[in-house]
């Protein structure tokens, strides 16, 4: 299989632009409704989260799924009508509630009221987490700093390892992957009420590491092809480099996605969205390495007059023949 990434680069750029635009629109809507581009979880905003599951060993306790409207009525009666409520599981016998910070007495009253209206809950499956707003803000700020430092470190490393334009477009590709992941989770937050927590930040950092690895492989191959064929146009060089590393990129991505799919399907509620974020990010990372970072590099070198390499040939007066003394990109052939 041979890809013509240069000839069809407008298509790939359009697809990325459309995905990012939809994500940005979702983030704007989320910001207007929730005050943040994503539906932030308990880790970031603080409060109390209760996860409850019915005890299906009790006769008749699980005959009907949990009614969201009924849960909302209970929460409103407790003065917690603005709480976030989600019904969990295929059989809808569990729920998670995120609300303001509750003390022990308030939590007990809430659980008692829910038990009276919904049935007996399994104490072994009950989870209660409380995070203060100050700690939540600190975690949020720390996550943003970690992302920023990762971006800066990768850009500086690639600039010294390759050249400035290599580092610049690798940075663009990473930003592309992160934007797509954030945008899709913003949509999920609006549609399904999916919240992001500190695991989401971990997922973004992992996505950055995976994506830059794929990009470095392609860029390294571009540099090798330049040395092997110094007179070739940059478009053909990029085409060759992408196709020579294509099988490796596809195999690496697929073998990485398989265990993530297993975690998504069988890993439980805690890891489900973490795995989903990685699947989205790794897929976007492979896509951006092949279709975005490489094509942008070729486009930039065309625009800046460095589309072809010139080999200057000098005659050595002491020896017969010629020797190559310099090779650099230039349009002047």
GROMACS .gro file of C-alpha atoms in nm:
model
  333
    1UNK     CA    1   0.000   0.000   0.000
    2UNK     CA    2   0.138   0.336  -0.108
    3UNK     CA    3  -0.008   0.660   0.024
    4UNK     CA    4   0.000   0.985  -0.171
    5UNK     CA    5  -0.004   1.208   0.135
    6UNK     CA    6   0.119   1.518  -0.045
    7UNK     CA    7  -0.136   1.519  -0.327
    8UNK     CA    8  -0.424   1.466  -0.086
    9UNK     CA    9  -0.297   1.683   0.199
   10UNK     CA   10  -0.584   1.930   0.159
   11UNK     CA   11  -0.824   1.646   0.241
   12UNK     CA   12  -0.636   1.550   0.558
   13UNK     CA   13  -0.608   1.911   0.669
   14UNK     CA   14  -0.983   1.960   0.609
   15UNK     CA   15  -1.071   1.654   0.817
   16UNK     CA   16  -0.856   1.776   1.106
   17UNK     CA   17  -0.995   2.129   1.079
   18UNK     CA   18  -1.352   1.999   1.088
   19UNK     CA   19  -1.289   1.779   1.394
   20UNK     CA   20  -1.110   2.055   1.583
   21UNK     CA   21  -1.379   2.312   1.492
   22UNK     CA   22  -1.658   2.087   1.620
   23UNK     CA   23  -1.460   2.030   1.940
   24UNK     CA   24  -1.402   2.401   1.992
   25UNK     CA   25  -1.773   2.473   1.941
   26UNK     CA   26  -1.853   2.208   2.204
   27UNK     CA   27  -1.600   2.363   2.442
   28UNK     CA   28  -1.756   2.707   2.397
   29UNK     CA   29  -2.105   2.569   2.465
   30UNK     CA   30  -1.971   2.380   2.769
   31UNK     CA   31  -1.804   2.696   2.897
   32UNK     CA   32  -2.128   2.892   2.865
   33UNK     CA   33  -2.329   2.621   3.044
   34UNK     CA   34  -2.079   2.486   3.298
   35UNK     CA   35  -1.817   2.759   3.331
   36UNK     CA   36  -1.543   2.534   3.191
   37UNK     CA   37  -1.461   2.384   2.847
   38UNK     CA   38  -1.500   2.037   2.995
   39UNK     CA   39  -1.730   1.889   3.255
   40UNK     CA   40  -1.480   1.888   3.540
   41UNK     CA   41  -1.495   1.602   3.785
   42UNK     CA   42  -1.469   1.596   4.159
   43UNK     CA   43  -1.088   1.596   4.149
   44UNK     CA   44  -1.085   1.949   4.007
   45UNK     CA   45  -1.385   2.133   4.148
   46UNK     CA   46  -1.419   1.972   4.490
   47UNK     CA   47  -1.730   1.827   4.652
   48UNK     CA   48  -1.868   1.486   4.745
   49UNK     CA   49  -1.922   1.193   4.511
   50UNK     CA   50  -2.133   0.891   4.604
   51UNK     CA   51  -2.139   0.576   4.395
   52UNK     CA   52  -2.415   0.337   4.495
   53UNK     CA   53  -2.525   0.000   4.358
   54UNK     CA   54  -2.840  -0.190   4.443
   55UNK     CA   55  -2.811  -0.518   4.632
   56UNK     CA   56  -2.961  -0.759   4.380
   57UNK     CA   57  -2.947  -1.048   4.627
   58UNK     CA   58  -3.253  -0.895   4.794
   59UNK     CA   59  -3.579  -1.033   4.646
   60UNK     CA   60  -3.743  -0.785   4.409
   61UNK     CA   61  -3.481  -0.519   4.474
   62UNK     CA   62  -3.358  -0.507   4.115
   63UNK     CA   63  -3.677  -0.582   3.923
   64UNK     CA   64  -3.681  -0.233   3.768
   65UNK     CA   65  -3.393  -0.008   3.658
   66UNK     CA   66  -3.318   0.300   3.864
   67UNK     CA   67  -3.539   0.591   3.759
   68UNK     CA   68  -3.334   0.909   3.706
   69UNK     CA   69  -3.637   1.130   3.769
   70UNK     CA   70  -3.697   0.957   4.102
   71UNK     CA   71  -3.336   1.014   4.207
   72UNK     CA   72  -3.367   1.378   4.107
   73UNK     CA   73  -3.678   1.414   4.324
   74UNK     CA   74  -3.490   1.272   4.624
   75UNK     CA   75  -3.196   1.507   4.567
   76UNK     CA   76  -3.427   1.807   4.534
   77UNK     CA   77  -3.602   1.715   4.859
   78UNK     CA   78  -3.262   1.711   5.028
   79UNK     CA   79  -3.180   2.058   4.893
   80UNK     CA   80  -2.933   1.915   4.640
   81UNK     CA   81  -3.128   1.969   4.320
   82UNK     CA   82  -2.825   2.101   4.125
   83UNK     CA   83  -2.628   1.781   4.175
   84UNK     CA   84  -2.490   1.578   3.882
   85UNK     CA   85  -2.652   1.232   3.858
   86UNK     CA   86  -2.558   0.943   3.631
   87UNK     CA   87  -2.713   0.596   3.605
   88UNK     CA   88  -2.446   0.329   3.554
   89UNK     CA   89  -2.435  -0.019   3.409
   90UNK     CA   90  -2.624  -0.193   3.131
   91UNK     CA   91  -2.901  -0.297   3.369
   92UNK     CA   92  -2.907   0.050   3.530
   93UNK     CA   93  -2.884  -0.078   3.886
   94UNK     CA   94  -2.611   0.163   4.000
   95UNK     CA   95  -2.571   0.538   4.009
   96UNK     CA   96  -2.313   0.803   4.083
   97UNK     CA   97  -2.394   1.140   4.238
   98UNK     CA   98  -2.167   1.443   4.244
   99UNK     CA   99  -2.278   1.722   4.471
  100UNK     CA  100  -2.149   1.990   4.706
  101UNK     CA  101  -1.937   1.889   5.001
  102UNK     CA  102  -2.145   1.690   5.251
  103UNK     CA  103  -2.059   1.606   5.610
  104UNK     CA  104  -2.119   1.261   5.760
  105UNK     CA  105  -2.469   1.345   5.883
  106UNK     CA  106  -2.578   1.485   5.545
  107UNK     CA  107  -2.440   1.182   5.362
  108UNK     CA  108  -2.625   0.948   5.598
  109UNK     CA  109  -2.951   1.136   5.548
  110UNK     CA  110  -2.910   1.126   5.170
  111UNK     CA  111  -2.832   0.753   5.163
  112UNK     CA  112  -3.132   0.683   5.388
  113UNK     CA  113  -3.364   0.883   5.162
  114UNK     CA  114  -3.233   0.708   4.851
  115UNK     CA  115  -3.274   0.366   5.013
  116UNK     CA  116  -3.636   0.440   5.104
  117UNK     CA  117  -3.723   0.535   4.745
  118UNK     CA  118  -3.493   0.312   4.538
  119UNK     CA  119  -3.432   0.002   4.745
  120UNK     CA  120  -3.142  -0.146   4.944
  121UNK     CA  121  -2.788  -0.064   4.829
  122UNK     CA  122  -2.495  -0.304   4.857
  123UNK     CA  123  -2.259  -0.160   5.123
  124UNK     CA  124  -1.962  -0.340   4.964
  125UNK     CA  125  -2.012  -0.147   4.638
  126UNK     CA  126  -2.069   0.191   4.803
  127UNK     CA  127  -1.794   0.446   4.736
  128UNK     CA  128  -1.782   0.794   4.889
  129UNK     CA  129  -1.515   1.050   4.795
  130UNK     CA  130  -1.477   1.405   4.922
  131UNK     CA  131  -1.233   1.661   4.780
  132UNK     CA  132  -1.198   2.018   4.904
  133UNK     CA  133  -1.220   2.304   4.649
  134UNK     CA  134  -0.868   2.424   4.730
  135UNK     CA  135  -0.716   2.085   4.657
  136UNK     CA  136  -0.927   2.061   4.342
  137UNK     CA  137  -0.789   2.391   4.209
  138UNK     CA  138  -0.435   2.283   4.292
  139UNK     CA  139  -0.479   1.958   4.100
  140UNK     CA  140  -0.623   2.146   3.802
  141UNK     CA  141  -0.337   2.397   3.793
  142UNK     CA  142  -0.079   2.121   3.837
  143UNK     CA  143  -0.230   1.933   3.544
  144UNK     CA  144  -0.209   2.239   3.318
  145UNK     CA  145   0.153   2.302   3.421
  146UNK     CA  146   0.243   1.939   3.348
  147UNK     CA  147   0.092   1.965   2.998
  148UNK     CA  148   0.269   2.295   2.929
  149UNK     CA  149   0.608   2.163   3.043
  150UNK     CA  150   0.564   1.849   2.832
  151UNK     CA  151   0.494   2.059   2.522
  152UNK     CA  152   0.789   2.290   2.583
  153UNK     CA  153   1.031   2.005   2.658
  154UNK     CA  154   0.935   1.813   2.345
  155UNK     CA  155   0.960   2.124   2.125
  156UNK     CA  156   1.305   2.214   2.257
  157UNK     CA  157   1.433   1.858   2.224
  158UNK     CA  158   1.312   1.817   1.864
  159UNK     CA  159   1.450   2.158   1.767
  160UNK     CA  160   1.798   2.055   1.882
  161UNK     CA  161   1.764   1.695   1.759
  162UNK     CA  162   1.647   1.796   1.411
  163UNK     CA  163   1.580   2.156   1.307
  164UNK     CA  164   1.344   2.435   1.410
  165UNK     CA  165   1.074   2.355   1.153
  166UNK     CA  166   1.077   1.987   1.251
  167UNK     CA  167   1.017   2.083   1.613
  168UNK     CA  168   0.753   2.340   1.519
  169UNK     CA  169   0.535   2.101   1.319
  170UNK     CA  170   0.578   1.819   1.567
  171UNK     CA  171   0.444   2.067   1.823
  172UNK     CA  172   0.151   2.147   1.591
  173UNK     CA  173   0.076   1.774   1.555
  174UNK     CA  174   0.079   1.727   1.934
  175UNK     CA  175  -0.150   2.024   1.983
  176UNK     CA  176  -0.378   1.875   1.715
  177UNK     CA  177  -0.401   1.544   1.906
  178UNK     CA  178  -0.471   1.709   2.240
  179UNK     CA  179  -0.736   1.938   2.090
  180UNK     CA  180  -0.917   1.645   1.930
  181UNK     CA  181  -0.918   1.447   2.256
  182UNK     CA  182  -1.037   1.746   2.460
  183UNK     CA  183  -1.299   1.836   2.199
  184UNK     CA  184  -1.449   1.487   2.189
  185UNK     CA  185  -1.462   1.471   2.568
  186UNK     CA  186  -1.628   1.812   2.573
  187UNK     CA  187  -1.896   1.667   2.342
  188UNK     CA  188  -1.930   1.360   2.566
  189UNK     CA  189  -1.965   1.589   2.867
  190UNK     CA  190  -2.250   1.779   2.704
  191UNK     CA  191  -2.429   1.475   2.564
  192UNK     CA  192  -2.362   1.200   2.820
  193UNK     CA  193  -2.248   1.396   3.125
  194UNK     CA  194  -1.896   1.248   3.113
  195UNK     CA  195  -1.663   1.417   3.363
  196UNK     CA  196  -1.286   1.447   3.342
  197UNK     CA  197  -1.056   1.394   3.638
  198UNK     CA  198  -0.682   1.365   3.702
  199UNK     CA  199  -0.672   1.042   3.500
  200UNK     CA  200  -0.768   1.249   3.195
  201UNK     CA  201  -0.458   1.464   3.244
  202UNK     CA  202  -0.251   1.147   3.268
  203UNK     CA  203  -0.411   1.030   2.944
  204UNK     CA  204  -0.322   1.357   2.768
  205UNK     CA  205   0.041   1.330   2.878
  206UNK     CA  206   0.052   0.969   2.756
  207UNK     CA  207  -0.100   1.075   2.422
  208UNK     CA  208   0.170   1.339   2.378
  209UNK     CA  209   0.445   1.083   2.442
  210UNK     CA  210   0.298   0.831   2.199
  211UNK     CA  211   0.233   1.083   1.925
  212UNK     CA  212   0.577   1.241   1.932
  213UNK     CA  213   0.736   0.897   1.914
  214UNK     CA  214   0.555   0.826   1.585
  215UNK     CA  215   0.643   1.169   1.450
  216UNK     CA  216   1.012   1.129   1.538
  217UNK     CA  217   1.025   0.798   1.348
  218UNK     CA  218   0.891   0.964   1.033
  219UNK     CA  219   1.111   1.272   1.069
  220UNK     CA  220   1.416   1.057   1.127
  221UNK     CA  221   1.338   0.869   0.808
  222UNK     CA  222   1.292   1.201   0.622
  223UNK     CA  223   1.640   1.304   0.730
  224UNK     CA  224   1.785   0.970   0.617
  225UNK     CA  225   1.620   0.996   0.274
  226UNK     CA  226   1.756   1.350   0.237
  227UNK     CA  227   2.109   1.216   0.290
  228UNK     CA  228   2.053   0.927   0.049
  229UNK     CA  229   1.890   1.139  -0.223
  230UNK     CA  230   2.009   1.497  -0.172
  231UNK     CA  231   1.877   1.625  -0.506
  232UNK     CA  232   1.522   1.500  -0.462
  233UNK     CA  233   1.224   1.729  -0.406
  234UNK     CA  234   1.098   1.748  -0.049
  235UNK     CA  235   0.751   1.625  -0.154
  236UNK     CA  236   0.894   1.299  -0.285
  237UNK     CA  237   1.121   1.267   0.017
  238UNK     CA  238   0.825   1.296   0.254
  239UNK     CA  239   0.621   1.051   0.044
  240UNK     CA  240   0.903   0.795   0.060
  241UNK     CA  241   0.961   0.845   0.433
  242UNK     CA  242   0.592   0.808   0.520
  243UNK     CA  243   0.547   0.495   0.310
  244UNK     CA  244   0.867   0.335   0.439
  245UNK     CA  245   0.749   0.379   0.800
  246UNK     CA  246   0.376   0.323   0.736
  247UNK     CA  247   0.366  -0.047   0.824
  248UNK     CA  248   0.558   0.015   1.144
  249UNK     CA  249   0.323   0.299   1.245
  250UNK     CA  250   0.008   0.095   1.177
  251UNK     CA  251   0.137  -0.214   1.359
  252UNK     CA  252   0.247  -0.011   1.661
  253UNK     CA  253  -0.089   0.165   1.685
  254UNK     CA  254  -0.299  -0.149   1.643
  255UNK     CA  255  -0.104  -0.349   1.900
  256UNK     CA  256  -0.140  -0.058   2.144
  257UNK     CA  257  -0.513  -0.020   2.083
  258UNK     CA  258  -0.595  -0.387   2.147
  259UNK     CA  259  -0.525  -0.384   2.524
  260UNK     CA  260  -0.692  -0.042   2.550
  261UNK     CA  261  -1.007  -0.184   2.392
  262UNK     CA  262  -0.996  -0.466   2.647
  263UNK     CA  263  -0.971  -0.209   2.930
  264UNK     CA  264  -1.256  -0.008   2.777
  265UNK     CA  265  -1.484  -0.310   2.757
  266UNK     CA  266  -1.388  -0.500   3.073
  267UNK     CA  267  -1.194  -0.256   3.292
  268UNK     CA  268  -1.492  -0.120   3.483
  269UNK     CA  269  -1.624   0.232   3.534
  270UNK     CA  270  -1.305   0.371   3.686
  271UNK     CA  271  -1.081   0.303   3.385
  272UNK     CA  272  -1.338   0.312   3.105
  273UNK     CA  273  -1.302   0.677   3.010
  274UNK     CA  274  -0.927   0.675   3.072
  275UNK     CA  275  -0.898   0.398   2.811
  276UNK     CA  276  -1.134   0.585   2.578
  277UNK     CA  277  -0.919   0.900   2.599
  278UNK     CA  278  -0.609   0.698   2.514
  279UNK     CA  279  -0.783   0.529   2.219
  280UNK     CA  280  -0.891   0.865   2.079
  281UNK     CA  281  -0.551   1.022   2.139
  282UNK     CA  282  -0.342   0.734   2.003
  283UNK     CA  283  -0.555   0.717   1.688
  284UNK     CA  284  -0.527   1.094   1.641
  285UNK     CA  285  -0.153   1.070   1.712
  286UNK     CA  286  -0.089   0.817   1.436
  287UNK     CA  287  -0.308   1.017   1.200
  288UNK     CA  288  -0.130   1.345   1.273
  289UNK     CA  289   0.217   1.193   1.241
  290UNK     CA  290   0.139   1.050   0.897
  291UNK     CA  291  -0.092   1.314   0.749
  292UNK     CA  292  -0.029   1.638   0.938
  293UNK     CA  293   0.328   1.669   1.068
  294UNK     CA  294   0.488   1.529   0.751
  295UNK     CA  295   0.276   1.725   0.501
  296UNK     CA  296   0.317   2.050   0.692
  297UNK     CA  297   0.695   2.006   0.684
  298UNK     CA  298   0.689   1.956   0.305
  299UNK     CA  299   0.454   2.252   0.258
  300UNK     CA  300   0.671   2.480   0.472
  301UNK     CA  301   0.990   2.388   0.290
  302UNK     CA  302   0.821   2.465  -0.040
  303UNK     CA  303   0.701   2.800   0.089
  304UNK     CA  304   1.042   2.897   0.226
  305UNK     CA  305   1.240   2.800  -0.086
  306UNK     CA  306   1.391   2.484   0.056
  307UNK     CA  307   1.206   2.226  -0.148
  308UNK     CA  308   1.512   2.067  -0.308
  309UNK     CA  309   1.862   2.000  -0.191
  310UNK     CA  310   2.155   2.138  -0.385
  311UNK     CA  311   2.478   1.949  -0.392
  312UNK     CA  312   2.772   2.178  -0.447
  313UNK     CA  313   3.051   2.003  -0.632
  314UNK     CA  314   3.410   2.119  -0.600
  315UNK     CA  315   3.710   2.000  -0.796
  316UNK     CA  316   4.006   1.891  -0.588
  317UNK     CA  317   4.319   2.016  -0.769
  318UNK     CA  318   4.539   1.752  -0.608
  319UNK     CA  319   4.319   1.460  -0.701
  320UNK     CA  320   4.118   1.381  -1.006
  321UNK     CA  321   3.743   1.389  -0.979
  322UNK     CA  322   3.508   1.588  -0.766
  323UNK     CA  323   3.388   1.583  -0.408
  324UNK     CA  324   3.063   1.686  -0.244
  325UNK     CA  325   3.138   1.957   0.009
  326UNK     CA  326   2.792   2.085   0.109
  327UNK     CA  327   2.426   1.994   0.075
  328UNK     CA  328   2.138   2.206   0.191
  329UNK     CA  329   1.776   2.274   0.096
  330UNK     CA  330   1.715   2.530  -0.174
  331UNK     CA  331   1.480   2.590  -0.467
  332UNK     CA  332   1.769   2.717  -0.677
  333UNK     CA  333   1.875   2.412  -0.874
   0.00000   0.00000   0.00000
